[in-house]
mmCIF file of C-alpha atoms in Angstrom:
data_model
loop_
_atom_site.group_PDB
_atom_site.id
_atom_site.type_symbol
_atom_site.label_atom_id
_atom_site.label_comp_id
_atom_site.label_asym_id
_atom_site.label_seq_id
_atom_site.Cartn_x
_atom_site.Cartn_y
_atom_site.Cartn_z
ATOM 1 C CA MET A 34 84.186 6.297 112.840
ATOM 2 C CA GLY A 35 80.887 6.846 114.609
ATOM 3 C CA ARG A 36 79.080 9.967 115.609
ATOM 4 C CA ASN A 37 81.263 10.724 118.607
ATOM 5 C CA GLY A 38 84.399 10.346 116.548
ATOM 6 C CA VAL A 39 83.062 12.670 113.896
ATOM 7 C CA GLU A 40 82.135 15.215 116.530
ATOM 8 C CA ARG A 41 85.548 14.989 118.131
ATOM 9 C CA SER A 42 87.219 15.405 114.734
ATOM 10 C CA ALA A 43 84.935 18.281 113.915
ATOM 11 C CA GLY A 44 85.766 19.866 117.245
ATOM 12 C CA LYS A 45 89.472 19.651 116.508
ATOM 13 C CA ILE A 46 88.967 21.151 113.056
ATOM 14 C CA SER A 47 86.771 23.870 114.516
ATOM 15 C CA LYS A 48 89.307 24.797 117.188
ATOM 16 C CA ALA A 49 92.103 24.737 114.667
ATOM 17 C CA PHE A 50 90.097 26.968 112.335
ATOM 18 C CA VAL A 51 89.269 29.395 115.132
ATOM 19 C CA GLY A 52 92.934 29.502 116.103
ATOM 20 C CA PHE A 53 93.877 30.222 112.495
ATOM 21 C CA VAL A 54 91.288 32.996 112.301
ATOM 22 C CA VAL A 55 92.574 34.571 115.528
ATOM 23 C CA VAL A 56 96.163 34.482 114.293
ATOM 24 C CA PHE A 57 95.096 35.842 110.906
ATOM 25 C CA LEU A 58 93.076 38.687 112.429
ATOM 26 C CA PHE A 59 95.876 39.533 114.843
ATOM 27 C CA THR A 60 98.359 39.629 111.975
ATOM 28 C CA PHE A 61 95.934 41.661 109.866
ATOM 29 C CA ASP A 62 95.479 44.164 112.699
ATOM 30 C CA LEU A 63 99.238 44.619 112.949
ATOM 31 C CA HIS A 64 99.525 45.285 109.229
ATOM 32 C CA ALA A 65 96.483 47.556 109.289
ATOM 33 C CA GLU A 66 98.007 49.564 112.123
ATOM 34 C CA GLU A 67 101.281 49.763 110.223
ATOM 35 C CA LEU A 68 99.462 50.981 107.124
ATOM 36 C CA ILE A 69 97.414 53.526 109.043
ATOM 37 C CA ASP A 70 100.282 54.902 111.145
ATOM 38 C CA ARG A 71 103.501 53.994 109.427
ATOM 39 C CA VAL A 72 106.793 55.849 109.786
ATOM 40 C CA VAL A 73 107.192 58.341 106.927
ATOM 41 C CA ALA A 74 110.472 59.997 107.978
ATOM 42 C CA GLU A 75 113.313 59.745 110.455
ATOM 43 C CA VAL A 76 115.220 62.723 111.854
ATOM 44 C CA ASN A 77 118.441 61.810 113.615
ATOM 45 C CA GLY A 78 116.880 58.451 114.433
ATOM 46 C CA GLU A 79 113.562 59.846 115.695
ATOM 47 C CA PRO A 80 110.463 58.832 113.701
ATOM 48 C CA ILE A 81 107.764 60.988 112.167
ATOM 49 C CA THR A 82 104.556 59.042 111.620
ATOM 50 C CA TYR A 83 101.937 59.257 108.946
ATOM 51 C CA SER A 84 99.342 60.279 111.550
ATOM 52 C CA GLU A 85 101.473 63.274 112.636
ATOM 53 C CA VAL A 86 101.539 64.604 109.092
ATOM 54 C CA GLN A 87 97.893 63.727 108.502
ATOM 55 C CA ASP A 88 96.993 65.640 111.678
ATOM 56 C CA LYS A 89 98.582 68.763 110.154
ATOM 57 C CA LEU A 90 96.555 68.242 106.992
ATOM 58 C CA ASN A 91 93.330 67.787 108.945
ATOM 59 C CA LYS A 92 93.955 70.997 110.890
ATOM 60 C CA LYS A 93 94.875 72.794 107.658
ATOM 61 C CA VAL A 94 98.095 73.974 109.322
ATOM 62 C CA LEU A 95 100.628 72.739 106.792
ATOM 63 C CA VAL A 96 103.441 75.007 107.935
ATOM 64 C CA GLU A 97 104.374 75.771 111.551
ATOM 65 C CA VAL A 98 108.030 76.680 111.027
ATOM 66 C CA SER A 99 109.145 76.231 107.406
ATOM 67 C CA PRO A 100 108.284 74.015 104.404
ATOM 68 C CA TYR A 101 111.931 74.035 103.219
ATOM 69 C CA PRO A 102 113.005 72.344 100.954
ATOM 70 C CA ALA A 103 109.477 71.843 99.586
ATOM 71 C CA LYS A 104 108.719 74.105 96.650
ATOM 72 C CA LYS A 105 105.691 76.040 95.550
ATOM 73 C CA GLY A 106 103.359 73.667 93.770
ATOM 74 C CA ASP A 107 104.334 70.599 95.816
ATOM 75 C CA ASP A 108 101.434 68.566 97.168
ATOM 76 C CA ASP A 109 100.105 69.360 100.642
ATOM 77 C CA PHE A 110 101.418 66.138 102.186
ATOM 78 C CA SER A 111 104.992 66.861 101.034
ATOM 79 C CA ILE A 112 104.806 70.409 102.405
ATOM 80 C CA ALA A 113 103.419 69.237 105.744
ATOM 81 C CA LEU A 114 106.020 66.449 105.942
ATOM 82 C CA GLN A 115 108.989 68.772 105.364
ATOM 83 C CA ASP A 116 107.603 71.180 107.948
ATOM 84 C CA ALA A 117 107.294 68.265 110.393
ATOM 85 C CA VAL A 118 110.964 67.405 109.759
ATOM 86 C CA ASN A 119 112.020 70.994 110.421
ATOM 87 C CA LEU A 120 109.855 71.151 113.534
ATOM 88 C CA LYS A 121 111.472 67.932 114.774
ATOM 89 C CA LEU A 122 114.917 69.534 114.333
ATOM 90 C CA ILE A 123 113.834 72.512 116.426
ATOM 91 C CA MET A 124 112.355 70.294 119.140
ATOM 92 C CA GLN A 125 115.529 68.232 119.262
ATOM 93 C CA ARG A 126 117.579 71.402 119.712
ATOM 94 C CA ALA A 127 115.135 72.653 122.354
ATOM 95 C CA SER A 128 115.692 69.403 124.241
ATOM 96 C CA GLU A 129 119.474 69.843 124.010
ATOM 97 C CA LEU A 130 119.056 73.339 125.484
ATOM 98 C CA ASP A 131 116.857 71.913 128.293
ATOM 99 C CA LEU A 132 113.978 74.153 127.269
ATOM 100 C CA SER A 133 110.577 73.290 128.699
ATOM 101 C CA ILE A 134 107.150 74.788 129.333
ATOM 102 C CA SER A 135 105.632 74.235 132.765
ATOM 103 C CA ASP A 136 101.930 73.498 133.117
ATOM 104 C CA ASP A 137 101.479 76.749 135.059
ATOM 105 C CA ALA A 138 103.179 78.792 132.328
ATOM 106 C CA LEU A 139 101.058 77.085 129.696
ATOM 107 C CA GLU A 140 97.775 77.718 131.511
ATOM 108 C CA SER A 141 98.815 81.323 132.148
ATOM 109 C CA GLU A 142 99.375 81.981 128.442
ATOM 110 C CA ILE A 143 96.071 80.360 127.519
ATOM 111 C CA SER A 144 94.320 82.473 130.172
ATOM 112 C CA LYS A 145 95.842 85.642 128.708
ATOM 113 C CA PHE A 146 94.667 84.604 125.239
ATOM 114 C CA ILE A 147 91.131 83.920 126.522
ATOM 115 C CA LYS A 148 91.055 87.318 128.219
ATOM 116 C CA ARG A 149 92.272 89.156 125.100
ATOM 117 C CA ARG A 150 89.613 87.467 123.000
ATOM 118 C CA LYS A 151 86.952 88.066 125.652
ATOM 119 C CA LEU A 152 86.174 84.358 125.865
ATOM 120 C CA THR A 153 85.539 81.926 128.694
ATOM 121 C CA ARG A 154 87.038 78.465 129.067
ATOM 122 C CA SER A 155 83.593 77.031 128.463
ATOM 123 C CA SER A 156 83.140 78.946 125.194
ATOM 124 C CA LEU A 157 86.702 77.993 124.170
ATOM 125 C CA ARG A 158 85.954 74.298 124.747
ATOM 126 C CA GLN A 159 82.750 74.620 122.727
ATOM 127 C CA ALA A 160 84.613 76.280 119.861
ATOM 128 C CA LEU A 161 87.264 73.552 119.961
ATOM 129 C CA ALA A 162 84.605 70.846 119.924
ATOM 130 C CA GLN A 163 83.092 72.372 116.812
ATOM 131 C CA GLU A 164 86.523 72.119 115.182
ATOM 132 C CA GLY A 165 86.822 68.483 116.294
ATOM 133 C CA MET A 166 89.621 69.249 118.764
ATOM 134 C CA THR A 167 89.879 68.474 122.459
ATOM 135 C CA TYR A 168 91.197 70.903 125.043
ATOM 136 C CA GLU A 169 94.156 68.566 125.657
ATOM 137 C CA GLN A 170 95.067 68.668 121.954
ATOM 138 C CA TYR A 171 94.750 72.452 122.070
ATOM 139 C CA LYS A 172 97.128 72.626 125.051
ATOM 140 C CA LYS A 173 99.590 70.382 123.241
ATOM 141 C CA ASP A 174 99.658 72.746 120.269
ATOM 142 C CA TRP A 175 100.084 75.770 122.571
ATOM 143 C CA ARG A 176 102.992 74.087 124.347
ATOM 144 C CA LYS A 177 104.648 73.371 121.007
ATOM 145 C CA GLN A 178 104.337 76.983 119.853
ATOM 146 C CA MET A 179 105.710 78.240 123.174
ATOM 147 C CA LEU A 180 108.685 75.904 122.821
ATOM 148 C CA ILE A 181 109.323 77.231 119.307
ATOM 149 C CA SER A 182 109.292 80.779 120.722
ATOM 150 C CA GLN A 183 111.662 79.761 123.513
ATOM 151 C CA PHE A 184 113.993 78.163 120.988
ATOM 152 C CA GLN A 185 113.975 81.284 118.820
ATOM 153 C CA GLY A 186 114.617 83.468 121.855
ATOM 154 C CA ARG A 187 117.645 81.401 122.829
ATOM 155 C CA GLU A 188 119.045 80.401 119.428
ATOM 156 C CA ILE A 189 117.855 83.004 116.899
ATOM 157 C CA LEU A 190 117.183 86.373 118.570
ATOM 158 C CA PRO A 191 120.804 87.020 119.657
ATOM 159 C CA SER A 192 121.746 87.288 115.970
ATOM 160 C CA VAL A 193 118.899 89.721 115.156
ATOM 161 C CA LYS A 194 119.991 93.349 115.401
ATOM 162 C CA ILE A 195 117.493 96.130 114.616
ATOM 163 C CA THR A 196 118.821 99.691 114.414
ATOM 164 C CA ASP A 197 116.851 102.919 114.147
ATOM 165 C CA LYS A 198 118.153 103.244 110.596
ATOM 166 C CA ASP A 199 116.767 99.792 109.755
ATOM 167 C CA VAL A 200 113.330 100.889 110.992
ATOM 168 C CA GLU A 201 113.534 104.133 109.029
ATOM 169 C CA ILE A 202 114.429 102.334 105.807
ATOM 170 C CA PHE A 203 111.638 99.817 106.424
ATOM 171 C CA TYR A 204 109.173 102.673 106.894
ATOM 172 C CA LEU A 205 110.279 104.335 103.674
ATOM 173 C CA GLN A 206 109.965 101.043 101.781
ATOM 174 C CA GLN A 207 106.451 100.549 103.131
ATOM 175 C CA THR A 208 105.202 104.084 102.498
ATOM 176 C CA GLY A 209 107.233 105.166 99.470
ATOM 177 C CA ALA A 210 107.732 108.546 101.177
ATOM 178 C CA THR A 211 111.395 108.772 100.210
ATOM 179 C CA GLY A 212 111.441 112.230 98.634
ATOM 180 C CA GLU A 213 109.406 113.780 101.409
ATOM 181 C CA SER A 214 111.404 112.471 104.337
ATOM 182 C CA ILE A 215 115.060 112.053 103.314
ATOM 183 C CA LYS A 216 117.752 114.531 104.322
ATOM 184 C CA LEU A 217 121.073 114.406 102.478
ATOM 185 C CA THR A 218 124.565 115.608 103.208
ATOM 186 C CA LEU A 219 126.328 116.020 99.855
ATOM 187 C CA ARG A 220 129.668 117.111 98.474
ATOM 188 C CA GLN A 221 129.707 118.879 95.115
ATOM 189 C CA LEU A 222 132.358 119.277 92.436
ATOM 190 C CA LEU A 223 131.657 122.005 89.867
ATOM 191 C CA ILE A 224 133.240 122.377 86.434
ATOM 192 C CA ARG A 225 132.235 125.463 84.443
ATOM 193 C CA ILE A 226 132.585 125.557 80.658
ATOM 194 C CA PRO A 227 132.548 129.157 79.321
ATOM 195 C CA ASN A 228 129.941 129.757 76.638
ATOM 196 C CA ASP A 229 131.947 132.459 74.912
ATOM 197 C CA GLY A 230 135.409 130.918 75.271
ATOM 198 C CA PRO A 231 137.549 129.464 72.475
ATOM 199 C CA ASP A 232 136.683 125.966 71.293
ATOM 200 C CA SER A 233 140.052 124.723 72.549
ATOM 201 C CA ILE A 234 139.203 125.778 76.117
ATOM 202 C CA ARG A 235 135.713 124.294 75.910
ATOM 203 C CA LYS A 236 137.177 121.011 74.682
ATOM 204 C CA ALA A 237 139.844 121.031 77.369
ATOM 205 C CA LYS A 238 137.181 121.548 80.033
ATOM 206 C CA SER A 239 135.062 118.707 78.625
ATOM 207 C CA ASP A 240 138.140 116.470 78.734
ATOM 208 C CA VAL A 241 138.627 117.437 82.384
ATOM 209 C CA VAL A 242 135.073 116.306 83.157
ATOM 210 C CA LYS A 243 135.769 112.910 81.568
ATOM 211 C CA ARG A 244 139.102 112.611 83.393
ATOM 212 C CA ILE A 245 137.513 113.433 86.759
ATOM 213 C CA TYR A 246 134.850 110.774 86.298
ATOM 214 C CA LYS A 247 137.448 108.163 85.357
ATOM 215 C CA GLU A 248 139.693 109.042 88.295
ATOM 216 C CA LEU A 249 136.786 108.887 90.713
ATOM 217 C CA LYS A 250 135.881 105.419 89.420
ATOM 218 C CA ASP A 251 139.536 104.433 89.775
ATOM 219 C CA GLY A 252 139.429 105.351 93.452
ATOM 220 C CA LEU A 253 140.372 109.028 93.716
ATOM 221 C CA GLU A 254 138.934 110.461 96.941
ATOM 222 C CA PHE A 255 136.063 112.809 96.103
ATOM 223 C CA LYS A 256 137.201 115.519 98.522
ATOM 224 C CA LYS A 257 140.663 115.444 96.955
ATOM 225 C CA ALA A 258 139.171 115.676 93.448
ATOM 226 C CA VAL A 259 137.260 118.792 94.540
ATOM 227 C CA LYS A 260 140.422 120.462 95.803
ATOM 228 C CA ILE A 261 142.242 119.679 92.552
ATOM 229 C CA TYR A 262 139.584 120.352 89.916
ATOM 230 C CA SER A 263 136.634 122.389 91.240
ATOM 231 C CA ASP A 264 135.955 125.782 89.666
ATOM 232 C CA SER A 265 134.334 126.910 92.932
ATOM 233 C CA GLU A 266 136.815 128.532 95.310
ATOM 234 C CA SER A 267 134.545 128.047 98.343
ATOM 235 C CA GLY A 268 134.025 124.462 97.226
ATOM 236 C CA ARG A 269 137.772 123.826 97.109
ATOM 237 C CA ASN A 270 138.151 125.254 100.615
ATOM 238 C CA SER A 271 135.374 123.094 102.095
ATOM 239 C CA GLY A 272 136.043 119.958 100.068
ATOM 240 C CA GLY A 273 132.753 120.604 98.285
ATOM 241 C CA LYS A 274 130.638 119.989 101.385
ATOM 242 C CA MET A 275 127.108 121.401 101.119
ATOM 243 C CA PRO A 276 124.660 122.215 103.945
ATOM 244 C CA PRO A 277 122.190 119.342 104.622
ATOM 245 C CA VAL A 278 119.286 119.446 102.190
ATOM 246 C CA MET A 279 115.978 117.611 101.815
ATOM 247 C CA LEU A 280 115.866 115.423 98.739
ATOM 248 C CA LYS A 281 112.562 116.979 97.653
ATOM 249 C CA GLU A 282 114.198 120.440 97.613
ATOM 250 C CA LEU A 283 116.806 119.599 94.972
ATOM 251 C CA ALA A 284 116.426 120.608 91.339
ATOM 252 C CA PRO A 285 114.821 117.775 89.321
ATOM 253 C CA ALA A 286 118.038 116.867 87.483
ATOM 254 C CA PHE A 287 120.010 116.720 90.734
ATOM 255 C CA LYS A 288 117.251 114.797 92.491
ATOM 256 C CA ARG A 289 117.213 112.133 89.786
ATOM 257 C CA ALA A 290 121.000 111.822 89.988
ATOM 258 C CA VAL A 291 121.304 111.365 93.753
ATOM 259 C CA SER A 292 118.027 109.685 94.788
ATOM 260 C CA ASP A 293 119.319 106.142 94.259
ATOM 261 C CA LEU A 294 122.790 106.713 95.702
ATOM 262 C CA ASP A 295 123.948 104.865 98.779
ATOM 263 C CA GLU A 296 126.278 106.565 101.230
ATOM 264 C CA LYS A 297 129.890 106.918 99.961
ATOM 265 C CA GLN A 298 128.785 106.792 96.303
ATOM 266 C CA PHE A 299 129.047 109.518 93.650
ATOM 267 C CA THR A 300 127.100 110.476 90.557
ATOM 268 C CA ALA A 301 128.065 110.648 86.926
ATOM 269 C CA PRO A 302 128.517 114.270 85.741
ATOM 270 C CA VAL A 303 125.215 116.148 85.602
ATOM 271 C CA GLN A 304 125.040 118.942 83.023
ATOM 272 C CA ILE A 305 123.021 122.066 83.719
ATOM 273 C CA ASN A 306 123.431 124.648 80.935
ATOM 274 C CA SER A 307 127.197 125.121 80.533
ATOM 275 C CA SER A 308 128.226 123.623 83.871
ATOM 276 C CA PHE A 309 128.873 120.067 85.026
ATOM 277 C CA TYR A 310 128.223 118.851 88.579
ATOM 278 C CA PHE A 311 129.413 115.757 90.402
ATOM 279 C CA PHE A 312 127.769 114.826 93.706
ATOM 280 C CA TYR A 313 129.049 112.575 96.472
ATOM 281 C CA LEU A 314 126.572 111.277 99.067
ATOM 282 C CA GLU A 315 128.184 111.554 102.471
ATOM 283 C CA LYS A 316 125.109 110.890 104.586
ATOM 284 C CA LYS A 317 121.478 109.922 104.010
ATOM 285 C CA GLU A 318 119.115 110.146 106.961
ATOM 286 C CA PHE A 319 115.441 110.024 107.644
ATOM 287 C CA ALA A 320 114.063 113.373 108.729
ATOM 288 C CA GLY A 321 111.109 111.762 110.505
ATOM 289 C CA ASN A 322 107.489 112.830 110.811
ATOM 290 C CA ASP A 323 104.540 112.440 113.164
ATOM 291 C CA GLU A 324 103.186 109.399 111.356
ATOM 292 C CA PHE A 325 106.518 107.581 111.624
ATOM 293 C CA ARG A 326 106.781 108.299 115.341
ATOM 294 C CA LYS A 327 103.320 106.807 115.870
ATOM 295 C CA VAL A 328 104.044 103.554 114.044
ATOM 296 C CA LYS A 329 107.747 103.151 114.839
ATOM 297 C CA GLY A 330 107.166 100.556 117.571
ATOM 298 C CA GLN A 331 104.893 98.445 115.356
ATOM 299 C CA LEU A 332 107.340 98.655 112.455
ATOM 300 C CA GLU A 333 110.234 97.598 114.670
ATOM 301 C CA GLN A 334 108.229 94.581 115.868
ATOM 302 C CA ARG A 335 107.301 93.596 112.306
ATOM 303 C CA LEU A 336 110.876 93.969 111.147
ATOM 304 C CA ARG A 337 112.111 91.845 114.054
ATOM 305 C CA GLN A 338 109.542 89.143 113.232
ATOM 306 C CA GLU A 339 110.664 89.119 109.601
ATOM 307 C CA GLN A 340 114.312 88.834 110.586
ATOM 308 C CA VAL A 341 113.581 86.084 113.127
ATOM 309 C CA ALA A 342 111.767 84.139 110.393
ATOM 310 C CA GLU A 343 114.671 84.713 107.990
ATOM 311 C CA GLN A 344 117.300 83.654 110.553
ATOM 312 C CA THR A 345 115.201 80.626 111.535
ATOM 313 C CA MET A 346 115.158 79.557 107.889
ATOM 314 C CA LYS A 347 118.964 79.869 107.723
ATOM 315 C CA TRP A 348 119.270 77.831 110.932
ATOM 316 C CA ILE A 349 117.028 75.109 109.464
ATOM 317 C CA GLU A 350 119.019 74.948 106.225
ATOM 318 C CA ASN A 351 122.259 74.619 108.169
ATOM 319 C CA GLN A 352 120.819 72.086 110.626
ATOM 320 C CA ARG A 353 119.472 69.893 107.829
ATOM 321 C CA ARG A 354 122.945 69.704 106.302
ATOM 322 C CA ARG A 355 124.323 68.529 109.650
ATOM 323 C CA SER A 356 121.531 66.068 110.410
ATOM 324 C CA GLU A 357 120.609 62.562 109.280
ATOM 325 C CA ILE A 358 117.228 62.862 107.617
ATOM 326 C CA LYS A 359 115.483 59.986 105.903
ATOM 327 C CA ILE A 360 112.242 60.424 103.967
ATOM 328 C CA ILE A 361 110.541 57.034 103.594
ATOM 329 C CA ASP A 362 108.572 56.598 100.374
#
């Protein structure tokens, strides 16, 4: 073939080989990119990528809205993935509602945060750099959280109703100050059993107590039962209504009987010596104190936050049932 022929053949082989290598590397890069940033879920046709979930893991922020339906003990990736699905649902709804955060509004909120923390933008950027985050990434996260808040304000808050009574109950649950702060309005039905009367009368009176309790459970109105059966004349005239009383001021046996009652409920008969008492709780209210008045605003805010979180969870559960969600193994 000769030297020139060999060189020409070698050149063809070399070019062909280089072309093969280029094609191979190009194909490899495509597969590598697919492996590194593949689609791991679809929500109503919109993808969630591996890198999105991995970013949550790297930041150690697994949950931004809700991990539902992930369970306690699931691996971190599964928790972060389900939260990403739920976040995608919220962002899709925010888009439907035409919610958006302007750059000016975003910078204003960040400025307020910097001022509250007594930082400067320079020190903030330095702190972000130490965490491996850029200021642009930081702004992106802020915008997302502001959109979530906007969504909750439009979609969730209208269904959250906080009353003064809700705040009072929440305070009592937090402090355990029930006996010290609760005022009750009760009705009382009294049955006296004479100590020195014939056995037949004592038995008849005991039977009346049992009959009253049964009739009350069957639906007899308490006030009507008082007028029919009470051995107290003043009680019959007033329907058994007592002046408002603090729970802590009741006799121990009465306190135990009524402390767990809800409004419109009655007790079983309570025996004190030779008398039996029934109580009906007409009204339970918080008497208030200085400490409660100081923390009422904070408690109301906490209670609202809890209810917003609870209602957001219900919205997510309902939205997932209505949506097309595909988790890709």
